[in-house]
Amino acid sequence: MSTCATASRDHDEPLSATAATATTWLLLEQPGPWGAKALTSSHLDPAVGRALERATRDTGVRVALIRRPGRHADRRTPSVRRVYAAHTVPGRMWLRSALTAAPERLLDLDFAALGRGDHHSFDAVLGGRPHTGDPLALVCTNGKRDRCCALLGRPLATELAASGVEGVWEVTHLGGHRFSPTLLVLPYGYAYGRAEAHAVKDVLHAVREGRVVVEGCRGRTAWERPAQAAELAVRAATGEDGADALTVVRTEPAVVCPEGSAPRWEVTVAHADGRRWQVSVAQDTSLPPGPESCGASVLGTPGRMDVVALRELTAARLAG
């Protein structure tokens, strides 16, 4: 059976710079079935879901529903749910947890502040505290949005949970169905594609040590796509695996861009030790055309970010 994930793998479509973008993730436990647009088509009150969509728009906060791997029974009775909030920008990163029996209380959060990395409203409204457990491994399993997420994601989540990996949750949507199984790891916010159980365990082991595994990585969700490509390119070139060692300090459209050429950006990546790199990133299309999701009625050529130049900036250049 041909699927979007099969086509993407067969065409060797690059994973780099394909992660969803969000400075802050807000995750609400919701048992039971999920529809294609889970915030408004699950057992969560759809009025609450619509209000969350409106309230988080343009704030940098991305909301998703989560549930434990396995059977998804929901008796629709009031229950205490786990809520997580994670800010993923290097140097200001945090992961906090709370419990609530009233999901509508999330509407009292200051979403603009959450997007900027201020967790005070999360703590005040929900009684949030720092998460002290293992890293979170969020596997997209929403088959109503794309069948690849169910066919490939659900077995991965089940295998990880059965093997004793803590912190595993199913999640409604991470973007990029064709890269299934897709995975988001918190607190750092790096996304992965075509994930396999042994590789996920390596990723989680690295996270516990404050490191990043670059293989299979789609990018850090704190950055827009050109910056995701640039940061991963610097890691590949230098071997730097410290999760918070690198940050993107500037992303600008290229000053000189030949007429008719693909968009380009100049991205400056900084190391905690003071080193800096300038990375030139160009947008291209993935060829040949293929399905961007199993539900797509026409073939597409999704954009890709190609690193065309990378150079370390000297101290003299920085001073100038």
PDB file of C-alpha atoms in Angstrom:
ATOM      1  CA  MET A   1       0.000   0.000   0.000  1.00  0.00           C
ATOM      2  CA  SER A   2       1.423   3.361  -1.062  1.00  0.00           C
ATOM      3  CA  THR A   3       1.328   6.131   1.520  1.00  0.00           C
ATOM      4  CA  CYS A   4       2.694   9.662   1.748  1.00  0.00           C
ATOM      5  CA  ALA A   5       5.362   8.387   4.153  1.00  0.00           C
ATOM      6  CA  THR A   6       6.418   5.672   1.707  1.00  0.00           C
ATOM      7  CA  ALA A   7       6.668   8.170  -1.147  1.00  0.00           C
ATOM      8  CA  SER A   8       8.683  10.628   0.944  1.00  0.00           C
ATOM      9  CA  ARG A   9      11.102   7.928   2.055  1.00  0.00           C
ATOM     10  CA  ASP A  10      11.445   6.512  -1.471  1.00  0.00           C
ATOM     11  CA  HIS A  11      12.265   9.998  -2.801  1.00  0.00           C
ATOM     12  CA  ASP A  12      14.749  10.529   0.044  1.00  0.00           C
ATOM     13  CA  GLU A  13      13.069  13.813   0.943  1.00  0.00           C
ATOM     14  CA  PRO A  14      15.265  15.712   3.444  1.00  0.00           C
ATOM     15  CA  LEU A  15      14.072  15.907   7.052  1.00  0.00           C
ATOM     16  CA  SER A  16      16.008  19.026   7.994  1.00  0.00           C
ATOM     17  CA  ALA A  17      14.023  22.223   8.547  1.00  0.00           C
ATOM     18  CA  THR A  18      10.583  20.593   8.392  1.00  0.00           C
ATOM     19  CA  ALA A  19       9.576  20.964  12.057  1.00  0.00           C
ATOM     20  CA  ALA A  20       6.484  22.854  13.139  1.00  0.00           C
ATOM     21  CA  THR A  21       7.223  26.248  14.653  1.00  0.00           C
ATOM     22  CA  ALA A  22       6.278  27.244  18.200  1.00  0.00           C
ATOM     23  CA  THR A  23       8.200  28.968  20.928  1.00  0.00           C
ATOM     24  CA  THR A  24       5.899  27.391  23.532  1.00  0.00           C
ATOM     25  CA  TRP A  25       3.917  24.136  23.515  1.00  0.00           C
ATOM     26  CA  LEU A  26       0.737  23.743  25.581  1.00  0.00           C
ATOM     27  CA  LEU A  27      -0.348  20.115  25.926  1.00  0.00           C
ATOM     28  CA  LEU A  28      -3.670  18.992  27.411  1.00  0.00           C
ATOM     29  CA  GLU A  29      -4.477  15.368  28.229  1.00  0.00           C
ATOM     30  CA  GLN A  30      -7.688  14.317  26.481  1.00  0.00           C
ATOM     31  CA  PRO A  31      -8.659  10.627  26.445  1.00  0.00           C
ATOM     32  CA  GLY A  32     -10.917   9.136  23.815  1.00  0.00           C
ATOM     33  CA  PRO A  33     -10.977   9.468  20.015  1.00  0.00           C
ATOM     34  CA  TRP A  34      -9.612  12.438  18.114  1.00  0.00           C
ATOM     35  CA  GLY A  35     -10.925  13.859  14.880  1.00  0.00           C
ATOM     36  CA  ALA A  36      -8.875  15.487  12.124  1.00  0.00           C
ATOM     37  CA  LYS A  37      -9.036  18.852  13.935  1.00  0.00           C
ATOM     38  CA  ALA A  38      -8.716  17.441  17.410  1.00  0.00           C
ATOM     39  CA  LEU A  39      -9.283  20.620  19.425  1.00  0.00           C
ATOM     40  CA  THR A  40     -12.809  20.824  18.063  1.00  0.00           C
ATOM     41  CA  SER A  41     -13.476  17.172  17.181  1.00  0.00           C
ATOM     42  CA  SER A  42     -12.735  15.158  20.291  1.00  0.00           C
ATOM     43  CA  HIS A  43     -14.411  14.713  23.656  1.00  0.00           C
ATOM     44  CA  LEU A  44     -13.002  18.094  24.657  1.00  0.00           C
ATOM     45  CA  ASP A  45     -15.784  20.691  24.674  1.00  0.00           C
ATOM     46  CA  PRO A  46     -15.551  22.112  21.130  1.00  0.00           C
ATOM     47  CA  ALA A  47     -16.337  25.596  22.444  1.00  0.00           C
ATOM     48  CA  VAL A  48     -13.212  25.370  24.602  1.00  0.00           C
ATOM     49  CA  GLY A  49     -11.222  24.094  21.632  1.00  0.00           C
ATOM     50  CA  ARG A  50     -12.336  26.959  19.395  1.00  0.00           C
ATOM     51  CA  ALA A  51     -11.588  29.486  22.122  1.00  0.00           C
ATOM     52  CA  LEU A  52      -8.079  28.056  22.570  1.00  0.00           C
ATOM     53  CA  GLU A  53      -7.461  28.306  18.830  1.00  0.00           C
ATOM     54  CA  ARG A  54      -8.493  31.965  18.834  1.00  0.00           C
ATOM     55  CA  ALA A  55      -6.633  32.879  22.019  1.00  0.00           C
ATOM     56  CA  THR A  56      -3.295  31.381  20.951  1.00  0.00           C
ATOM     57  CA  ARG A  57      -3.251  32.794  17.417  1.00  0.00           C
ATOM     58  CA  ASP A  58      -0.053  34.780  16.705  1.00  0.00           C
ATOM     59  CA  THR A  59       1.274  34.253  20.248  1.00  0.00           C
ATOM     60  CA  GLY A  60       3.929  31.625  19.509  1.00  0.00           C
ATOM     61  CA  VAL A  61       1.940  29.083  21.556  1.00  0.00           C
ATOM     62  CA  ARG A  62       0.881  25.826  19.893  1.00  0.00           C
ATOM     63  CA  VAL A  63      -1.827  23.736  21.583  1.00  0.00           C
ATOM     64  CA  ALA A  64      -2.109  19.970  21.174  1.00  0.00           C
ATOM     65  CA  LEU A  65      -3.981  17.157  22.873  1.00  0.00           C
ATOM     66  CA  ILE A  66      -2.154  14.178  24.364  1.00  0.00           C
ATOM     67  CA  ARG A  67      -3.142  10.768  25.699  1.00  0.00           C
ATOM     68  CA  ARG A  68      -1.331   7.744  27.044  1.00  0.00           C
ATOM     69  CA  PRO A  69      -0.527   4.978  24.522  1.00  0.00           C
ATOM     70  CA  GLY A  70      -2.977   2.098  24.376  1.00  0.00           C
ATOM     71  CA  ARG A  71      -6.755   1.943  24.480  1.00  0.00           C
ATOM     72  CA  HIS A  72      -8.500   5.284  24.338  1.00  0.00           C
ATOM     73  CA  ALA A  73     -11.620   4.792  26.397  1.00  0.00           C
ATOM     74  CA  ASP A  74     -13.245   7.989  27.610  1.00  0.00           C
ATOM     75  CA  ARG A  75     -16.347   7.690  29.764  1.00  0.00           C
ATOM     76  CA  ARG A  76     -16.959  11.429  29.441  1.00  0.00           C
ATOM     77  CA  THR A  77     -16.949  11.790  33.206  1.00  0.00           C
ATOM     78  CA  PRO A  78     -14.986  14.600  34.894  1.00  0.00           C
ATOM     79  CA  SER A  79     -11.428  13.510  35.454  1.00  0.00           C
ATOM     80  CA  VAL A  80      -8.140  15.080  36.389  1.00  0.00           C
ATOM     81  CA  ARG A  81      -5.979  15.686  33.320  1.00  0.00           C
ATOM     82  CA  ARG A  82      -2.294  16.368  32.980  1.00  0.00           C
ATOM     83  CA  VAL A  83      -1.277  19.684  31.404  1.00  0.00           C
ATOM     84  CA  TYR A  84       2.232  20.577  30.224  1.00  0.00           C
ATOM     85  CA  ALA A  85       3.692  23.866  29.068  1.00  0.00           C
ATOM     86  CA  ALA A  86       7.152  24.004  27.503  1.00  0.00           C
ATOM     87  CA  HIS A  87       9.143  27.007  26.300  1.00  0.00           C
ATOM     88  CA  THR A  88      11.845  25.889  23.884  1.00  0.00           C
ATOM     89  CA  VAL A  89      14.030  28.951  23.201  1.00  0.00           C
ATOM     90  CA  PRO A  90      17.674  28.288  24.235  1.00  0.00           C
ATOM     91  CA  GLY A  91      18.741  30.084  27.390  1.00  0.00           C
ATOM     92  CA  ARG A  92      15.127  30.547  28.528  1.00  0.00           C
ATOM     93  CA  MET A  93      13.909  26.976  28.224  1.00  0.00           C
ATOM     94  CA  TRP A  94      11.524  25.418  30.766  1.00  0.00           C
ATOM     95  CA  LEU A  95       9.022  22.586  31.083  1.00  0.00           C
ATOM     96  CA  ARG A  96       6.214  22.820  33.619  1.00  0.00           C
ATOM     97  CA  SER A  97       3.398  20.493  34.612  1.00  0.00           C
ATOM     98  CA  ALA A  98      -0.002  20.810  36.259  1.00  0.00           C
ATOM     99  CA  LEU A  99      -3.225  18.903  36.883  1.00  0.00           C
ATOM    100  CA  THR A 100      -6.735  20.144  36.180  1.00  0.00           C
ATOM    101  CA  ALA A 101     -10.268  18.769  36.129  1.00  0.00           C
ATOM    102  CA  ALA A 102     -11.518  21.841  34.263  1.00  0.00           C
ATOM    103  CA  PRO A 103      -9.915  22.277  30.815  1.00  0.00           C
ATOM    104  CA  GLU A 104     -11.731  25.592  30.366  1.00  0.00           C
ATOM    105  CA  ARG A 105      -9.345  27.060  32.954  1.00  0.00           C
ATOM    106  CA  LEU A 106      -6.667  27.076  30.261  1.00  0.00           C
ATOM    107  CA  LEU A 107      -8.533  30.031  28.754  1.00  0.00           C
ATOM    108  CA  ASP A 108      -7.435  32.129  31.742  1.00  0.00           C
ATOM    109  CA  LEU A 109      -3.762  31.800  30.760  1.00  0.00           C
ATOM    110  CA  ASP A 110      -1.795  34.754  29.423  1.00  0.00           C
ATOM    111  CA  PHE A 111      -0.883  33.241  26.066  1.00  0.00           C
ATOM    112  CA  ALA A 112       1.174  36.179  24.825  1.00  0.00           C
ATOM    113  CA  ALA A 113       3.326  35.916  27.958  1.00  0.00           C
ATOM    114  CA  LEU A 114       3.608  32.148  27.579  1.00  0.00           C
ATOM    115  CA  GLY A 115       4.824  32.618  24.013  1.00  0.00           C
ATOM    116  CA  ARG A 116       7.513  34.996  25.287  1.00  0.00           C
ATOM    117  CA  GLY A 117       8.635  32.460  27.900  1.00  0.00           C
ATOM    118  CA  ASP A 118       6.825  33.788  30.990  1.00  0.00           C
ATOM    119  CA  HIS A 119       5.185  30.893  32.871  1.00  0.00           C
ATOM    120  CA  HIS A 120       3.702  32.893  35.768  1.00  0.00           C
ATOM    121  CA  SER A 121       0.098  32.621  34.555  1.00  0.00           C
ATOM    122  CA  PHE A 122       0.482  28.858  34.071  1.00  0.00           C
ATOM    123  CA  ASP A 123       1.636  28.557  37.675  1.00  0.00           C
ATOM    124  CA  ALA A 124      -1.004  30.925  39.073  1.00  0.00           C
ATOM    125  CA  VAL A 125      -4.008  29.551  37.150  1.00  0.00           C
ATOM    126  CA  LEU A 126      -3.195  25.842  37.153  1.00  0.00           C
ATOM    127  CA  GLY A 127      -0.770  25.428  40.044  1.00  0.00           C
ATOM    128  CA  GLY A 128       2.056  24.633  37.655  1.00  0.00           C
ATOM    129  CA  ARG A 129       5.391  23.331  38.888  1.00  0.00           C
ATOM    130  CA  PRO A 130       8.680  22.409  37.190  1.00  0.00           C
ATOM    131  CA  HIS A 131       8.522  19.009  35.516  1.00  0.00           C
ATOM    132  CA  THR A 132      10.959  16.748  37.328  1.00  0.00           C
ATOM    133  CA  GLY A 133      10.423  13.469  35.484  1.00  0.00           C
ATOM    134  CA  ASP A 134      11.924  12.046  32.324  1.00  0.00           C
ATOM    135  CA  PRO A 135      11.868  13.957  29.021  1.00  0.00           C
ATOM    136  CA  LEU A 136       8.570  13.874  27.150  1.00  0.00           C
ATOM    137  CA  ALA A 137       8.429  11.812  23.963  1.00  0.00           C
ATOM    138  CA  LEU A 138       5.371  12.888  21.977  1.00  0.00           C
ATOM    139  CA  VAL A 139       4.463  10.613  19.059  1.00  0.00           C
ATOM    140  CA  CYS A 140       1.846  11.747  16.549  1.00  0.00           C
ATOM    141  CA  THR A 141      -0.840   9.046  16.240  1.00  0.00           C
ATOM    142  CA  ASN A 142      -3.860  10.922  14.875  1.00  0.00           C
ATOM    143  CA  GLY A 143      -5.014   8.663  12.071  1.00  0.00           C
ATOM    144  CA  LYS A 144      -8.054  10.842  11.371  1.00  0.00           C
ATOM    145  CA  ARG A 145      -5.667  13.569  10.227  1.00  0.00           C
ATOM    146  CA  ASP A 146      -3.438  11.217   8.237  1.00  0.00           C
ATOM    147  CA  ARG A 147      -3.422   7.426   8.163  1.00  0.00           C
ATOM    148  CA  CYS A 148       0.402   7.288   8.306  1.00  0.00           C
ATOM    149  CA  CYS A 149       0.259   8.709  11.830  1.00  0.00           C
ATOM    150  CA  ALA A 150      -1.908   5.770  12.903  1.00  0.00           C
ATOM    151  CA  LEU A 151      -0.184   3.062  10.857  1.00  0.00           C
ATOM    152  CA  LEU A 152       3.335   4.091  11.895  1.00  0.00           C
ATOM    153  CA  GLY A 153       2.985   6.322  14.953  1.00  0.00           C
ATOM    154  CA  ARG A 154       0.688   4.206  17.081  1.00  0.00           C
ATOM    155  CA  PRO A 155       2.908   1.078  17.003  1.00  0.00           C
ATOM    156  CA  LEU A 156       5.941   3.205  17.885  1.00  0.00           C
ATOM    157  CA  ALA A 157       4.217   4.773  20.903  1.00  0.00           C
ATOM    158  CA  THR A 158       3.005   1.355  22.052  1.00  0.00           C
ATOM    159  CA  GLU A 159       6.454  -0.209  21.673  1.00  0.00           C
ATOM    160  CA  LEU A 160       8.147   2.586  23.602  1.00  0.00           C
ATOM    161  CA  ALA A 161       5.629   2.392  26.444  1.00  0.00           C
ATOM    162  CA  ALA A 162       5.812  -1.409  26.593  1.00  0.00           C
ATOM    163  CA  SER A 163       9.604  -1.298  26.822  1.00  0.00           C
ATOM    164  CA  GLY A 164       9.444   0.896  29.904  1.00  0.00           C
ATOM    165  CA  VAL A 165      10.257   4.275  28.380  1.00  0.00           C
ATOM    166  CA  GLU A 166       8.799   6.935  30.651  1.00  0.00           C
ATOM    167  CA  GLY A 167       7.272  10.139  29.402  1.00  0.00           C
ATOM    168  CA  VAL A 168       5.718   8.669  26.238  1.00  0.00           C
ATOM    169  CA  TRP A 169       2.489  10.279  25.048  1.00  0.00           C
ATOM    170  CA  GLU A 170       0.429  10.141  21.885  1.00  0.00           C
ATOM    171  CA  VAL A 171      -0.142  13.631  20.452  1.00  0.00           C
ATOM    172  CA  THR A 172      -2.664  14.985  17.966  1.00  0.00           C
ATOM    173  CA  HIS A 173      -0.536  16.800  15.400  1.00  0.00           C
ATOM    174  CA  LEU A 174       3.130  17.670  14.840  1.00  0.00           C
ATOM    175  CA  GLY A 175       2.983  18.474  11.122  1.00  0.00           C
ATOM    176  CA  GLY A 176       4.688  16.579   8.316  1.00  0.00           C
ATOM    177  CA  HIS A 177       2.591  13.405   8.082  1.00  0.00           C
ATOM    178  CA  ARG A 178       4.844  12.175   5.285  1.00  0.00           C
ATOM    179  CA  PHE A 179       7.726  11.906   7.774  1.00  0.00           C
ATOM    180  CA  SER A 180       5.808   9.502  10.044  1.00  0.00           C
ATOM    181  CA  PRO A 181       6.442   8.328  12.637  1.00  0.00           C
ATOM    182  CA  THR A 182       6.994  11.897  13.852  1.00  0.00           C
ATOM    183  CA  LEU A 183       8.237  12.736  17.311  1.00  0.00           C
ATOM    184  CA  LEU A 184       8.632  15.853  19.448  1.00  0.00           C
ATOM    185  CA  VAL A 185      10.966  15.738  22.439  1.00  0.00           C
ATOM    186  CA  LEU A 186      10.565  18.172  25.309  1.00  0.00           C
ATOM    187  CA  PRO A 187      11.976  20.156  27.052  1.00  0.00           C
ATOM    188  CA  TYR A 188      14.312  21.161  24.195  1.00  0.00           C
ATOM    189  CA  GLY A 189      11.709  21.089  21.440  1.00  0.00           C
ATOM    190  CA  TYR A 190      13.579  19.124  18.770  1.00  0.00           C
ATOM    191  CA  ALA A 191      11.374  17.245  16.321  1.00  0.00           C
ATOM    192  CA  TYR A 192      12.259  13.976  14.570  1.00  0.00           C
ATOM    193  CA  GLY A 193      10.956  12.082  11.576  1.00  0.00           C
ATOM    194  CA  ARG A 194      10.930   8.457  10.393  1.00  0.00           C
ATOM    195  CA  ALA A 195      11.561   7.581  14.026  1.00  0.00           C
ATOM    196  CA  GLU A 196      12.305   4.040  15.188  1.00  0.00           C
ATOM    197  CA  ALA A 197      12.149   2.821  18.778  1.00  0.00           C
ATOM    198  CA  HIS A 198      15.903   2.251  19.212  1.00  0.00           C
ATOM    199  CA  ALA A 199      16.672   5.703  17.801  1.00  0.00           C
ATOM    200  CA  VAL A 200      14.081   7.348  20.070  1.00  0.00           C
ATOM    201  CA  LYS A 201      15.717   5.733  23.094  1.00  0.00           C
ATOM    202  CA  ASP A 202      19.078   7.169  21.989  1.00  0.00           C
ATOM    203  CA  VAL A 203      17.484  10.601  21.580  1.00  0.00           C
ATOM    204  CA  LEU A 204      15.938  10.482  25.068  1.00  0.00           C
ATOM    205  CA  HIS A 205      19.211   9.291  26.612  1.00  0.00           C
ATOM    206  CA  ALA A 206      20.952  12.262  25.001  1.00  0.00           C
ATOM    207  CA  VAL A 207      18.297  14.676  26.270  1.00  0.00           C
ATOM    208  CA  ARG A 208      18.856  13.490  29.839  1.00  0.00           C
ATOM    209  CA  GLU A 209      22.498  14.473  29.367  1.00  0.00           C
ATOM    210  CA  GLY A 210      21.635  17.831  27.779  1.00  0.00           C
ATOM    211  CA  ARG A 211      22.593  16.722  24.281  1.00  0.00           C
ATOM    212  CA  VAL A 212      20.962  16.657  20.853  1.00  0.00           C
ATOM    213  CA  VAL A 213      21.006  13.786  18.370  1.00  0.00           C
ATOM    214  CA  VAL A 214      21.180  15.304  14.883  1.00  0.00           C
ATOM    215  CA  GLU A 215      20.416  12.126  12.923  1.00  0.00           C
ATOM    216  CA  GLY A 216      16.754  12.098  11.950  1.00  0.00           C
ATOM    217  CA  CYS A 217      16.225  15.595  13.377  1.00  0.00           C
ATOM    218  CA  ARG A 218      13.737  17.906  11.641  1.00  0.00           C
ATOM    219  CA  GLY A 219      14.741  20.989  13.617  1.00  0.00           C
ATOM    220  CA  ARG A 220      14.117  22.912  16.816  1.00  0.00           C
ATOM    221  CA  THR A 221      10.559  24.193  16.908  1.00  0.00           C
ATOM    222  CA  ALA A 222      11.620  27.501  18.491  1.00  0.00           C
ATOM    223  CA  TRP A 223      12.964  28.594  15.075  1.00  0.00           C
ATOM    224  CA  GLU A 224      11.399  29.331  11.715  1.00  0.00           C
ATOM    225  CA  ARG A 225      12.406  26.946   8.947  1.00  0.00           C
ATOM    226  CA  PRO A 226      15.465  28.818   7.539  1.00  0.00           C
ATOM    227  CA  ALA A 227      16.867  29.043  11.079  1.00  0.00           C
ATOM    228  CA  GLN A 228      16.158  25.354  11.707  1.00  0.00           C
ATOM    229  CA  ALA A 229      18.254  24.494   8.653  1.00  0.00           C
ATOM    230  CA  ALA A 230      21.073  26.813   9.716  1.00  0.00           C
ATOM    231  CA  GLU A 231      21.299  25.541  13.286  1.00  0.00           C
ATOM    232  CA  LEU A 232      21.372  21.901  12.209  1.00  0.00           C
ATOM    233  CA  ALA A 233      24.023  22.701   9.588  1.00  0.00           C
ATOM    234  CA  VAL A 234      26.288  24.260  12.216  1.00  0.00           C
ATOM    235  CA  ARG A 235      25.826  21.216  14.431  1.00  0.00           C
ATOM    236  CA  ALA A 236      26.704  18.911  11.545  1.00  0.00           C
ATOM    237  CA  ALA A 237      29.788  20.970  10.625  1.00  0.00           C
ATOM    238  CA  THR A 238      31.158  21.340  14.155  1.00  0.00           C
ATOM    239  CA  GLY A 239      29.940  18.212  15.930  1.00  0.00           C
ATOM    240  CA  GLU A 240      28.369  20.400  18.630  1.00  0.00           C
ATOM    241  CA  ASP A 241      25.673  18.409  20.437  1.00  0.00           C
ATOM    242  CA  GLY A 242      25.031  20.557  23.514  1.00  0.00           C
ATOM    243  CA  ALA A 243      21.305  21.233  23.432  1.00  0.00           C
ATOM    244  CA  ASP A 244      21.566  24.858  24.523  1.00  0.00           C
ATOM    245  CA  ALA A 245      25.025  25.589  23.115  1.00  0.00           C
ATOM    246  CA  LEU A 246      23.664  27.198  19.943  1.00  0.00           C
ATOM    247  CA  THR A 247      21.117  29.922  19.391  1.00  0.00           C
ATOM    248  CA  VAL A 248      19.870  31.764  16.326  1.00  0.00           C
ATOM    249  CA  VAL A 249      20.438  35.485  16.806  1.00  0.00           C
ATOM    250  CA  ARG A 250      19.394  36.827  13.395  1.00  0.00           C
ATOM    251  CA  THR A 251      17.467  35.690  10.312  1.00  0.00           C
ATOM    252  CA  GLU A 252      17.277  38.149   7.420  1.00  0.00           C
ATOM    253  CA  PRO A 253      16.287  37.927   3.753  1.00  0.00           C
ATOM    254  CA  ALA A 254      19.349  37.973   1.513  1.00  0.00           C
ATOM    255  CA  VAL A 255      20.266  41.499   0.407  1.00  0.00           C
ATOM    256  CA  VAL A 256      21.153  40.375  -3.115  1.00  0.00           C
ATOM    257  CA  CYS A 257      18.743  37.863  -4.597  1.00  0.00           C
ATOM    258  CA  PRO A 258      18.825  37.444  -8.408  1.00  0.00           C
ATOM    259  CA  GLU A 259      15.488  38.058 -10.110  1.00  0.00           C
ATOM    260  CA  GLY A 260      13.534  34.872 -10.537  1.00  0.00           C
ATOM    261  CA  SER A 261      15.694  32.944  -8.071  1.00  0.00           C
ATOM    262  CA  ALA A 262      14.426  31.130  -5.001  1.00  0.00           C
ATOM    263  CA  PRO A 263      14.109  33.065  -1.726  1.00  0.00           C
ATOM    264  CA  ARG A 264      17.285  33.135   0.364  1.00  0.00           C
ATOM    265  CA  TRP A 265      18.114  34.056   3.934  1.00  0.00           C
ATOM    266  CA  GLU A 266      21.242  34.915   5.891  1.00  0.00           C
ATOM    267  CA  VAL A 267      21.106  33.326   9.326  1.00  0.00           C
ATOM    268  CA  THR A 268      23.518  34.082  12.164  1.00  0.00           C
ATOM    269  CA  VAL A 269      24.049  31.252  14.638  1.00  0.00           C
ATOM    270  CA  ALA A 270      25.887  31.938  17.903  1.00  0.00           C
ATOM    271  CA  HIS A 271      27.671  29.557  20.277  1.00  0.00           C
ATOM    272  CA  ALA A 272      27.622  30.044  24.026  1.00  0.00           C
ATOM    273  CA  ASP A 273      31.448  30.378  23.886  1.00  0.00           C
ATOM    274  CA  GLY A 274      31.228  33.454  21.621  1.00  0.00           C
ATOM    275  CA  ARG A 275      31.794  31.901  18.199  1.00  0.00           C
ATOM    276  CA  ARG A 276      29.403  32.828  15.396  1.00  0.00           C
ATOM    277  CA  TRP A 277      28.549  31.491  11.955  1.00  0.00           C
ATOM    278  CA  GLN A 278      26.770  33.005   8.997  1.00  0.00           C
ATOM    279  CA  VAL A 279      24.670  30.481   7.118  1.00  0.00           C
ATOM    280  CA  SER A 280      23.099  31.099   3.705  1.00  0.00           C
ATOM    281  CA  VAL A 281      19.841  29.195   3.243  1.00  0.00           C
ATOM    282  CA  ALA A 282      17.853  28.940  -0.004  1.00  0.00           C
ATOM    283  CA  GLN A 283      14.325  27.686  -0.488  1.00  0.00           C
ATOM    284  CA  ASP A 284      13.879  24.989  -3.093  1.00  0.00           C
ATOM    285  CA  THR A 285      11.214  22.402  -3.891  1.00  0.00           C
ATOM    286  CA  SER A 286      11.301  18.689  -3.262  1.00  0.00           C
ATOM    287  CA  LEU A 287      11.155  16.789  -6.534  1.00  0.00           C
ATOM    288  CA  PRO A 288       9.626  14.728  -8.004  1.00  0.00           C
ATOM    289  CA  PRO A 289       6.081  15.731  -6.983  1.00  0.00           C
ATOM    290  CA  GLY A 290       4.533  13.537  -4.313  1.00  0.00           C
ATOM    291  CA  PRO A 291       1.636  13.443  -1.844  1.00  0.00           C
ATOM    292  CA  GLU A 292       2.141  15.780   1.101  1.00  0.00           C
ATOM    293  CA  SER A 293      -0.429  13.744   3.013  1.00  0.00           C
ATOM    294  CA  CYS A 294      -2.465  10.635   2.348  1.00  0.00           C
ATOM    295  CA  GLY A 295      -5.611  12.741   2.088  1.00  0.00           C
ATOM    296  CA  ALA A 296      -4.225  15.070  -0.575  1.00  0.00           C
ATOM    297  CA  SER A 297      -6.107  14.899  -3.877  1.00  0.00           C
ATOM    298  CA  VAL A 298      -3.203  16.282  -5.938  1.00  0.00           C
ATOM    299  CA  LEU A 299       0.539  15.814  -5.854  1.00  0.00           C
ATOM    300  CA  GLY A 300       2.648  18.639  -4.487  1.00  0.00           C
ATOM    301  CA  THR A 301       6.234  19.850  -4.388  1.00  0.00           C
ATOM    302  CA  PRO A 302       6.735  20.914  -0.763  1.00  0.00           C
ATOM    303  CA  GLY A 303       9.358  23.517  -0.081  1.00  0.00           C
ATOM    304  CA  ARG A 304      12.731  22.537   1.307  1.00  0.00           C
ATOM    305  CA  MET A 305      15.509  24.563   2.885  1.00  0.00           C
ATOM    306  CA  ASP A 306      18.974  24.028   1.422  1.00  0.00           C
ATOM    307  CA  VAL A 307      22.127  25.333   3.098  1.00  0.00           C
ATOM    308  CA  VAL A 308      24.253  26.814   0.304  1.00  0.00           C
ATOM    309  CA  ALA A 309      27.053  28.386   2.356  1.00  0.00           C
ATOM    310  CA  LEU A 310      28.338  28.265   5.927  1.00  0.00           C
ATOM    311  CA  ARG A 311      31.237  30.281   7.267  1.00  0.00           C
ATOM    312  CA  GLU A 312      32.531  31.085  10.718  1.00  0.00           C
ATOM    313  CA  LEU A 313      32.751  34.801  11.444  1.00  0.00           C
ATOM    314  CA  THR A 314      36.113  36.046  12.656  1.00  0.00           C
ATOM    315  CA  ALA A 315      36.597  38.265  15.681  1.00  0.00           C
ATOM    316  CA  ALA A 316      37.648  41.152  13.395  1.00  0.00           C
ATOM    317  CA  ARG A 317      34.498  40.814  11.310  1.00  0.00           C
ATOM    318  CA  LEU A 318      32.351  40.747  14.446  1.00  0.00           C
ATOM    319  CA  ALA A 319      34.085  43.883  15.755  1.00  0.00           C
ATOM    320  CA  GLY A 320      33.437  45.624  12.446  1.00  0.00           C
TER     321      GLY A 320
END
